[in-house]
CSV table of C-alpha atoms and ligand atoms in Angstrom, one decimal:
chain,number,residue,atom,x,y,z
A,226,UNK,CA,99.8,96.0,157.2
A,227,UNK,CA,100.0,97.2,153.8
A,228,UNK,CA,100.1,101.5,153.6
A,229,UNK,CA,97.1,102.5,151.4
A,230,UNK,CA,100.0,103.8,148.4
A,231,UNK,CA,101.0,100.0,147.9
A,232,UNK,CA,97.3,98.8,148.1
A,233,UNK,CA,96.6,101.3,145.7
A,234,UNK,CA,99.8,100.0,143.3
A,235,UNK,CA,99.0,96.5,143.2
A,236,UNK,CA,95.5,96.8,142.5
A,237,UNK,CA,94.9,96.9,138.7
A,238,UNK,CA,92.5,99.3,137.2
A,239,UNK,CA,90.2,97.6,135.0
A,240,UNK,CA,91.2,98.2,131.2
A,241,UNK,CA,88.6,99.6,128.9
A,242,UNK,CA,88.4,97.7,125.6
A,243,UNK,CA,90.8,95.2,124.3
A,244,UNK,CA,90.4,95.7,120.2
A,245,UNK,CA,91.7,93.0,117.7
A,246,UNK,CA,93.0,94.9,114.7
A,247,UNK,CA,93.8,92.9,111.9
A,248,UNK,CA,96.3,94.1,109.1
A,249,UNK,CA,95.8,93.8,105.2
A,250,UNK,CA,99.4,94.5,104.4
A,251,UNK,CA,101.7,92.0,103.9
A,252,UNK,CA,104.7,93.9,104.3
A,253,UNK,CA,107.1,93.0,107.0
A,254,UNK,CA,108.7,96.9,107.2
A,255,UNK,CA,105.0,98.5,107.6
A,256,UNK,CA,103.5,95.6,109.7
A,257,UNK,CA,106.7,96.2,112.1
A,258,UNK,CA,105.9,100.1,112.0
A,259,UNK,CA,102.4,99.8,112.8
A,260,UNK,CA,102.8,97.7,115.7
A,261,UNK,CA,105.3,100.1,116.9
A,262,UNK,CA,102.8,103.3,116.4
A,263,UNK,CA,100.2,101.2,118.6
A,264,UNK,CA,103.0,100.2,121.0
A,265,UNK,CA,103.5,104.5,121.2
A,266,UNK,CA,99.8,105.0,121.5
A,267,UNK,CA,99.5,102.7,124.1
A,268,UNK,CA,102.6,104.5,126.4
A,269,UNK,CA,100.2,107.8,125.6
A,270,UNK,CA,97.2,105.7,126.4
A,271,UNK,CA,98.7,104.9,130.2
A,272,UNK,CA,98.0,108.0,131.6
A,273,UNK,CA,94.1,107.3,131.1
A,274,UNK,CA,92.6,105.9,134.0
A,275,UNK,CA,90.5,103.1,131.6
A,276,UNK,CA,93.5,101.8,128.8
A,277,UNK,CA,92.0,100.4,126.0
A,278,UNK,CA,95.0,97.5,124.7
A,279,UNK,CA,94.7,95.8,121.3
A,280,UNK,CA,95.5,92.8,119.5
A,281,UNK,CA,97.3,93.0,116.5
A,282,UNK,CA,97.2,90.1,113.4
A,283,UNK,CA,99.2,90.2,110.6
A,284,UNK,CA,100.9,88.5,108.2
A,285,UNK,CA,104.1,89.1,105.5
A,286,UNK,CA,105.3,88.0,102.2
A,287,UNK,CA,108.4,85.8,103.4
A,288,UNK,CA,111.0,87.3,105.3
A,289,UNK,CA,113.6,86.8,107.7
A,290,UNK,CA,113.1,89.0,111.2
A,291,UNK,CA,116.2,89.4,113.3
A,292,UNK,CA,115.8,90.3,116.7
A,293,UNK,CA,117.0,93.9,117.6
A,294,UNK,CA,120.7,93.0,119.2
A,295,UNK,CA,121.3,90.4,116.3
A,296,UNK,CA,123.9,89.9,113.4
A,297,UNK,CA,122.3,89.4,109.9
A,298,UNK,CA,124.8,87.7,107.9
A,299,UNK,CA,125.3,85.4,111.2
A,300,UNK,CA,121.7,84.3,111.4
A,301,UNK,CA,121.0,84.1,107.7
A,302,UNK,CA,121.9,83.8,103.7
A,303,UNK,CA,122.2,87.5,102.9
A,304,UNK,CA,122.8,86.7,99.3
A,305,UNK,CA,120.5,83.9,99.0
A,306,UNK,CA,117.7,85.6,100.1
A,307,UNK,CA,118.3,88.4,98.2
A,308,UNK,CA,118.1,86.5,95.2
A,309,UNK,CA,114.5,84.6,96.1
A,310,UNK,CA,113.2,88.3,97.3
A,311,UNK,CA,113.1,87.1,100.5
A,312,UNK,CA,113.4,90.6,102.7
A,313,UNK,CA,115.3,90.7,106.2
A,314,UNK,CA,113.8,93.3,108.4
A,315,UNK,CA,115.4,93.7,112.3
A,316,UNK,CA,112.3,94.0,114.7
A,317,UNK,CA,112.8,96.8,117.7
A,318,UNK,CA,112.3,93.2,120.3
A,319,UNK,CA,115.1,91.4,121.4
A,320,UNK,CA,114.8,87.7,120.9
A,321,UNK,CA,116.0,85.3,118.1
A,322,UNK,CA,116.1,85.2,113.8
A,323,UNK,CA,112.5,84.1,112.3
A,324,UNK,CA,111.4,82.8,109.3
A,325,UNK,CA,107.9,84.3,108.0
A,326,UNK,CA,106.1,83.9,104.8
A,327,UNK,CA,102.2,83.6,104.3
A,328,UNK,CA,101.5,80.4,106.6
A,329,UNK,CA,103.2,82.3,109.4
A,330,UNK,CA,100.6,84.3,111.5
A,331,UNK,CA,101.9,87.1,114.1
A,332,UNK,CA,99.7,87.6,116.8
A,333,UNK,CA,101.6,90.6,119.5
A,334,UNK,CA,99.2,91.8,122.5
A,335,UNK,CA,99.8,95.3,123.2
A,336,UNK,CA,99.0,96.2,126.4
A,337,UNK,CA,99.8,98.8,129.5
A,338,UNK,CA,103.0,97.6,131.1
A,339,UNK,CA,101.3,97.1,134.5
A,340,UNK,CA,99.4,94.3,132.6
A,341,UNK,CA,102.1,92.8,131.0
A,342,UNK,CA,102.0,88.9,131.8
A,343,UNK,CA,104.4,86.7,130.2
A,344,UNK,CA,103.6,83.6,131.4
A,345,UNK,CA,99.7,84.8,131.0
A,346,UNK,CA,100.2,85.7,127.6
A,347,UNK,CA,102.2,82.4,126.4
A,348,UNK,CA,98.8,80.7,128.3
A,349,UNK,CA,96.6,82.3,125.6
A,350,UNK,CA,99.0,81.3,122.8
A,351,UNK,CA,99.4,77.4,123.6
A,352,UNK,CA,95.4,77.5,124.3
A,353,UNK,CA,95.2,78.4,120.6
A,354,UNK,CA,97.2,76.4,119.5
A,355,UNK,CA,96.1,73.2,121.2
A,356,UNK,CA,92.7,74.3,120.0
A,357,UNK,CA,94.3,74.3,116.1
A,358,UNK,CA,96.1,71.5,116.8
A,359,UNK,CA,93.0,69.2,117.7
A,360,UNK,CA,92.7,66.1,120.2
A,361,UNK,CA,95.8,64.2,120.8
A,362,UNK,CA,98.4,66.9,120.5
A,363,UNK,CA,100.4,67.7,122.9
A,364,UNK,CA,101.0,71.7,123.6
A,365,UNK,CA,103.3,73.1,125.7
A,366,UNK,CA,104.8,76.1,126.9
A,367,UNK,CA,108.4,76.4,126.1
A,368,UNK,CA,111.3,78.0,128.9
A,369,UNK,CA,111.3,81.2,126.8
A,370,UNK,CA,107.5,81.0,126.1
A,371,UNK,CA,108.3,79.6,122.9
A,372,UNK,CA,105.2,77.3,122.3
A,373,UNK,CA,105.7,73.3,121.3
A,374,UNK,CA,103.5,71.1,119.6
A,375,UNK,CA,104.4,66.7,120.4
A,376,UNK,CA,108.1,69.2,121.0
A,377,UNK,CA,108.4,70.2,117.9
A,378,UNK,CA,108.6,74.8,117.9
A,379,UNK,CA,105.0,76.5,116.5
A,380,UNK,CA,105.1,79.3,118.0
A,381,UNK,CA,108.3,82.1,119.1
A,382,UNK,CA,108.2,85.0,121.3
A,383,UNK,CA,109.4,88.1,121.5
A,384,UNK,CA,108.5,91.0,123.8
A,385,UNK,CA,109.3,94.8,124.3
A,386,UNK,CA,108.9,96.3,127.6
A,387,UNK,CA,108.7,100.4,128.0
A,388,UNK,CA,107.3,102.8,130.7
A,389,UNK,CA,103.5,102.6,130.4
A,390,UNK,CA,103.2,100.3,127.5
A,391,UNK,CA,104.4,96.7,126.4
A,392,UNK,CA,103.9,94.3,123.6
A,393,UNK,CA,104.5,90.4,123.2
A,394,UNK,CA,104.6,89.0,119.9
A,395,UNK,CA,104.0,85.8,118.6
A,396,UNK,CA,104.8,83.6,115.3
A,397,UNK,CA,102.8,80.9,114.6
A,398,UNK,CA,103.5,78.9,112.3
A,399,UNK,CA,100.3,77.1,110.3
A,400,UNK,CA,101.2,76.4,107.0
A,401,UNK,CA,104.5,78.1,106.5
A,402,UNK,CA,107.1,76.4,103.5
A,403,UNK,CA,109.9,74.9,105.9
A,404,UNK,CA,112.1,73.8,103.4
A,405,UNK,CA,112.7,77.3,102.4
A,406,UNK,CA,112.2,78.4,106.3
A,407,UNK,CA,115.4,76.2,107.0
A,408,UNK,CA,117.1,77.6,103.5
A,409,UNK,CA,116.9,81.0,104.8
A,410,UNK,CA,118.1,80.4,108.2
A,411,UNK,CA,121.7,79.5,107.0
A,412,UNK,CA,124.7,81.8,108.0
A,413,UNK,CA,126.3,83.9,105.5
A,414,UNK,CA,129.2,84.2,107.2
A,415,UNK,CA,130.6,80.4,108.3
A,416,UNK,CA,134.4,81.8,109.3
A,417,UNK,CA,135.5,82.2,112.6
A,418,UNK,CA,133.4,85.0,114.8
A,419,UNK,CA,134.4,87.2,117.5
A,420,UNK,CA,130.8,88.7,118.9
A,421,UNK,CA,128.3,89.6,121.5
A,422,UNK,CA,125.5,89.9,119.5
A,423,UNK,CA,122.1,87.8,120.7
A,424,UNK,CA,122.4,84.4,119.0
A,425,UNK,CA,119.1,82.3,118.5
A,426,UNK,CA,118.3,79.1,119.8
A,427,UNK,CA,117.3,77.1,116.9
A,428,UNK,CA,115.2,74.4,117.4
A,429,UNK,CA,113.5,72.0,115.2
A,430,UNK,CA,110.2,73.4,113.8
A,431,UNK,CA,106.4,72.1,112.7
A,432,UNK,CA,103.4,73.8,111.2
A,433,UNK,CA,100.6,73.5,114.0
A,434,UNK,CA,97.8,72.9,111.5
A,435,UNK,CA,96.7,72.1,107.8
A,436,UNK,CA,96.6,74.6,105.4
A,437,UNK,CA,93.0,74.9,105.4
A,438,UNK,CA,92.8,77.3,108.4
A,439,UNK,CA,91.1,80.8,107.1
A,440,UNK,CA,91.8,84.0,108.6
A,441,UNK,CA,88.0,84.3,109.5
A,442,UNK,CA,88.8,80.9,111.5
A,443,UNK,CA,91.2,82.4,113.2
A,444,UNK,CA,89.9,84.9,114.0
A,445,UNK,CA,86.8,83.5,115.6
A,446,UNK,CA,89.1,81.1,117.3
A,447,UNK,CA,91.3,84.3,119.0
A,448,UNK,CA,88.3,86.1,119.8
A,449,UNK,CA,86.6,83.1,121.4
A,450,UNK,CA,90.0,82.3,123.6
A,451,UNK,CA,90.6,86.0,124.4
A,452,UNK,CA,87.0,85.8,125.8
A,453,UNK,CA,87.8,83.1,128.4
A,454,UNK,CA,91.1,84.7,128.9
A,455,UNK,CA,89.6,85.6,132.5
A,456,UNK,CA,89.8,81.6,133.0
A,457,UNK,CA,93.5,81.4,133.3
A,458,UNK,CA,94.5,84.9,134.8
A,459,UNK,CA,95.2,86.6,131.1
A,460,UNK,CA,94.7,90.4,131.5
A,461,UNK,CA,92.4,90.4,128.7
A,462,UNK,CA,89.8,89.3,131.6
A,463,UNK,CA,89.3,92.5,132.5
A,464,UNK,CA,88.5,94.1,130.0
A,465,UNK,CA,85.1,95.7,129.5
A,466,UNK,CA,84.5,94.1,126.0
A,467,UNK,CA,86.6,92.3,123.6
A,468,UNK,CA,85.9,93.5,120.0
A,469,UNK,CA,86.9,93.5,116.8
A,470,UNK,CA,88.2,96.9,116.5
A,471,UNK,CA,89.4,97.1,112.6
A,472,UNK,CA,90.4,94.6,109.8
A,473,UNK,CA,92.2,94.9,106.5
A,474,UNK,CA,94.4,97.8,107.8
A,475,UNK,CA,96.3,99.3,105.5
A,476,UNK,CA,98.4,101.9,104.5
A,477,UNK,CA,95.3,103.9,102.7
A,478,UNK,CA,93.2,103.8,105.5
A,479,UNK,CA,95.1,103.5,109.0
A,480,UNK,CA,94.3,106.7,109.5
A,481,UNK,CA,90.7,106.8,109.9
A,482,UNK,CA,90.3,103.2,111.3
A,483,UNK,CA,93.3,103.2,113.8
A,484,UNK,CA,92.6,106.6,115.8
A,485,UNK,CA,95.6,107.7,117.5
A,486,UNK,CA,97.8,106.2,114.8
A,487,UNK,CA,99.4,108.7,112.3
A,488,UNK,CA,99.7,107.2,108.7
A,489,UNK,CA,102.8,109.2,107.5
A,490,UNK,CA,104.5,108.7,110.8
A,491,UNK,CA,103.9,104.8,110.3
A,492,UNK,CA,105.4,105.3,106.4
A,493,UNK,CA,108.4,107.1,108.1
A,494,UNK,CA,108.7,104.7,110.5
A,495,UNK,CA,108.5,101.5,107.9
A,496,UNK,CA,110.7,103.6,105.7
A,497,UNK,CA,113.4,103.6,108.7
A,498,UNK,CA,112.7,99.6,109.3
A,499,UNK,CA,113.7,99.5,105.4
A,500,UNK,CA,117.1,101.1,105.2
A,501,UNK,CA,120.2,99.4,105.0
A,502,UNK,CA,121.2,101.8,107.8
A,503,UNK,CA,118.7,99.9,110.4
A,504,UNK,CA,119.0,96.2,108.9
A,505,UNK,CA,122.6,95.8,108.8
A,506,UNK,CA,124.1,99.1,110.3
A,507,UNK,CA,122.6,98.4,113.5
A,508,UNK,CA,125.0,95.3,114.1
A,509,UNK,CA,126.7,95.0,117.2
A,510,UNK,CA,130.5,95.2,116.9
A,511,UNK,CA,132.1,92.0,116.0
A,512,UNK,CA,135.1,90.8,114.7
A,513,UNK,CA,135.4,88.0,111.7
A,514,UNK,CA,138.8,85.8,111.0
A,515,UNK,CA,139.3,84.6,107.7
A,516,UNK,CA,142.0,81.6,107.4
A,517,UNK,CA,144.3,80.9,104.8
A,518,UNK,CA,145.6,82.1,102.2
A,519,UNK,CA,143.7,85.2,103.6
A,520,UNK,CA,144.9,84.7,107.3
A,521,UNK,CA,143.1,88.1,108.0
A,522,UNK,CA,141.1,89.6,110.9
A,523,UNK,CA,138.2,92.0,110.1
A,524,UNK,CA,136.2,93.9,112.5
A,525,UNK,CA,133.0,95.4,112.0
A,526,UNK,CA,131.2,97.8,113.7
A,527,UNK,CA,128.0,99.6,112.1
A,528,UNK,CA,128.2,98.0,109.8
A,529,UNK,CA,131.4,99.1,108.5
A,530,UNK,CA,134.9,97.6,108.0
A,531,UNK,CA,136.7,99.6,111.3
A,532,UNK,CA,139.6,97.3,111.2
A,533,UNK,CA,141.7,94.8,108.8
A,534,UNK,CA,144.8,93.0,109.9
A,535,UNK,CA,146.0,93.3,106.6
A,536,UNK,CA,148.3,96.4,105.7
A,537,UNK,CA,148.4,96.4,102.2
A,538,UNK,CA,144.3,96.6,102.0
A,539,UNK,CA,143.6,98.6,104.9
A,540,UNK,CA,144.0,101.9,103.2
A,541,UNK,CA,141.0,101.2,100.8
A,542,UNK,CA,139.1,99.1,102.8
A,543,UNK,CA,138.5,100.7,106.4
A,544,UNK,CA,135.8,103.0,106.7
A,545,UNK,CA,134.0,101.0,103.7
A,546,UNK,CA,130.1,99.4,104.6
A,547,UNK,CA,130.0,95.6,104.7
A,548,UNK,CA,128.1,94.8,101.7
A,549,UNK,CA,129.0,93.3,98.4
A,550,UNK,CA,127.8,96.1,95.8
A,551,UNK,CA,130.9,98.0,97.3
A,552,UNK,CA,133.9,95.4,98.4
A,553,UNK,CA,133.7,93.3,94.9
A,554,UNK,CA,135.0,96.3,92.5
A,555,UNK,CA,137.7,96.7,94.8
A,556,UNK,CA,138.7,92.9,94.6
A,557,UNK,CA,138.4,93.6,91.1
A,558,UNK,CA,140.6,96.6,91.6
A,559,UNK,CA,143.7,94.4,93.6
A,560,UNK,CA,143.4,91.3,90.4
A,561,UNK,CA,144.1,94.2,87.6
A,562,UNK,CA,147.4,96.1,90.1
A,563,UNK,CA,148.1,92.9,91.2
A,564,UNK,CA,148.6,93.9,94.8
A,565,UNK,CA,147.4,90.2,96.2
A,566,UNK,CA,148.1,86.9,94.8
A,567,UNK,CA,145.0,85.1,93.0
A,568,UNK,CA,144.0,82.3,95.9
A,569,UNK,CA,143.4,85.5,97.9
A,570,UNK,CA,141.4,87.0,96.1
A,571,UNK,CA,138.9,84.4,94.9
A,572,UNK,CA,138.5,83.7,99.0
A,573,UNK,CA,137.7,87.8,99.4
A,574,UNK,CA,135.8,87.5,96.0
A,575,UNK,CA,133.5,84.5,97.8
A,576,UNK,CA,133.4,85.7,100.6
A,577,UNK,CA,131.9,89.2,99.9
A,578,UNK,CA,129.8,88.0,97.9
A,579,UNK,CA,128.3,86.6,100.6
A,580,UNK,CA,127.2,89.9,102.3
A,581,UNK,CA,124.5,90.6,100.0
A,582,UNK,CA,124.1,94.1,98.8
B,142,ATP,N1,108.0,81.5,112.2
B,142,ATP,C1,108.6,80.8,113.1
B,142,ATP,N2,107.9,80.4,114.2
B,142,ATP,C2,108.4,79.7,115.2
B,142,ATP,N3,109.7,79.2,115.2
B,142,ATP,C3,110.5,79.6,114.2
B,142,ATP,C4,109.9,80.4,113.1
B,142,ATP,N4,111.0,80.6,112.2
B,142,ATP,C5,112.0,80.0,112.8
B,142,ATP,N5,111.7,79.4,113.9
B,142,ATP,C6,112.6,78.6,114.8
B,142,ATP,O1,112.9,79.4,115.9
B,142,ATP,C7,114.4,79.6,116.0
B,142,ATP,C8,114.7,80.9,116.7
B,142,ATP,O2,114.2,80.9,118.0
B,142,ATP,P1,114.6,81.9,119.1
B,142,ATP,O3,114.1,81.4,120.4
B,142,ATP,O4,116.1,82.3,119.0
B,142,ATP,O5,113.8,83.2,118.6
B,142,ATP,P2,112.4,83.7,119.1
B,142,ATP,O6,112.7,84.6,120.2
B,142,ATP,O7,111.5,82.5,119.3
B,142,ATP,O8,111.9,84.5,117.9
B,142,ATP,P3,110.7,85.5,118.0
B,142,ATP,O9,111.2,86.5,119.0
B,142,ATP,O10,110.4,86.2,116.7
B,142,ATP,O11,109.5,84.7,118.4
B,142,ATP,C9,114.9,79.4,114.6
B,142,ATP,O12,116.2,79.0,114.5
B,142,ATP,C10,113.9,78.3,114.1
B,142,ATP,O13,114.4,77.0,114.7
């Protein structure tokens, strides 16, 4: 017979309200931020005996998002999306490399930990989608709670588990560019790699709908699926009421319409997300081998050059970041002392130039 503590465990306490908050900014760095101040509020939140939970909606100009344990120049043109303004933010969920621009809607489900339900979640998602795909589409539920349309990927997922709080994000993809999706998703570095950084599964892609889908449809269409969500076992079935708790969130008024959620600690936060520090610092360790004429192993850890093979260069080099704006002038440096013969340094020239700034 179960002991009264374990009854007491495994029976849920009913949530209070589950709010849909829907952000007007379209920047990656400050979307990522203010999910992460709701994904706070809601740890502080689990020590109430009624948790509200939320929904949050937003879209970004395009982007790439790496997942937290990822490697940036492995999972994407550094350079070349420098040069079409196309930002890369890392997210604080594990997970694989995105591709996000205005077709691309993020749906995460924030929610006390004790309600966290993958499978539950992913449930919600492909019932949306099937609903935006129309009659004769085939929607399934992916291993990783990706979500496929007639097998083609329109939806990823990502989640972040903590004491007391959890989120699980979603990226839909409705009327995203996928030429340019694909563009972005090529490697800057294509030598040799030595890592155990997360790589993503890449899998061929579709939008889910035409581009005539309005966020007002959307809406209605999440609202109206989160309001069945007791059908299929979603935790949004207990909550007390489903609502529409704030739209057009922004960085001017998060403060009065999102209570619990600090505006200048979401501007520090999106500030952080930003730096070069977070994006590419943040790498995990790995080493790079670049072949002939080079025949050179780098390692990088931080973001920094911690190792070269080569002697003559490791003097200036080690102890420098990875990034272009620094390693060209000293390639520029070596060709006027003449310290390395010209085919090697065209191959360091191209190859750093790679990095991005
Ligand atoms: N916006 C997008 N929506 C859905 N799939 C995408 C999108 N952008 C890229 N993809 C596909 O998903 C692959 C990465 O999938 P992976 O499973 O590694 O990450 P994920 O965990 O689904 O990402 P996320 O955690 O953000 O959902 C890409 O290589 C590409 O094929």
């Amino acid at each position: 017979m179960p002991t009264l503590a374990a009854a007491t465990r495994t029976s849920p306490k009913l949530l209070g309200e589950l709010k849909i908050i829907q952000s007007a900014s379209r920047d990656i760095f400050w979307n990522l931020a203010l999910e992460d101040a709701l994904f706070r509020r809601q740890k502080e939140q689990s020590k109430l005996s009624k948790p509200d939970c939320c929904l949050l909606i937003y879209r970004n100009k395009p982007c790439v998002v790496i997942g937290s344990f990822q490697n940036p120049w492995l999972e994407c043109g550094v350079r070349d999306a420098e040069q079409q303004a196309v930002s890369v933010a890392r997210r604080f969920s594990g997970g694989g490399t995105v591709y996000h621009d205005l077709g691309n809607w993020n749906l995460s489900l924030i929610t006390p930990s004790a309600w966290y339900k993958r499978e539950a979640n992913a449930e919600f998602m492909r019932r949306l989608c099937e609903r935006l795909a129309g009659p004769g589409n085939q929607v399934t539920v992916g291993q990783r709670f990706d979500i496929f349309n007639n097998s083609y990927k329109v939806a990823g997922s990502a989640a972040k588990l903590a004491q007391g709080a959890a989120y699980h994000h979603f990226c839909l993809l409705m009327s995203t560019d996928l030429t340019r999706l694909s563009a972005c998703l090529r490697p800057s570095i294509r030598e040799q790699v030595v890592t155990n950084a997360t790589s993503s599964i890449r899998s061929p892609v579709a939008n889910i709908v035409n581009p005539s889908v309005s966020s007002k449809l959307l809406l209605a269409a999440v609202t109206d699926e989160l309001a069945h969500a007791s059908d299929f076992g979603h935790p949004a079935g207990a909550a007390a009421t489903i609502s529409v708790g704030a739209l057009d969130v922004c960085p001017e008024n998060v403060a009065s319409s999102v209570p619990g959620v600090s505006a200048l600690s979401v501007q520090e936060s999106a500030d952080r997300l930003r730096s070069w520090d977070w994006v590419f610092g943040r790498t995990p360790k790995f080493q790079c081998q670049l072949p002939s004429p080079c025949s050179m192993t780098l390692t990088i850890d931080k973001g920094h050059i911690a190792d070269l093979s080569d002697c003559r260069l490791r003097s200036f080099l080690v102890g420098q970041p990875f990034r272009a704006s620094v390693l060209l002038p000293y390639v520029d440096c070596f060709r006027q002392t003449g310290l390395l013969d010209g085919a090697v340094l065209d191959q360091l020239e191209r190859f750093f130039a790679r990095l991005g700034h």
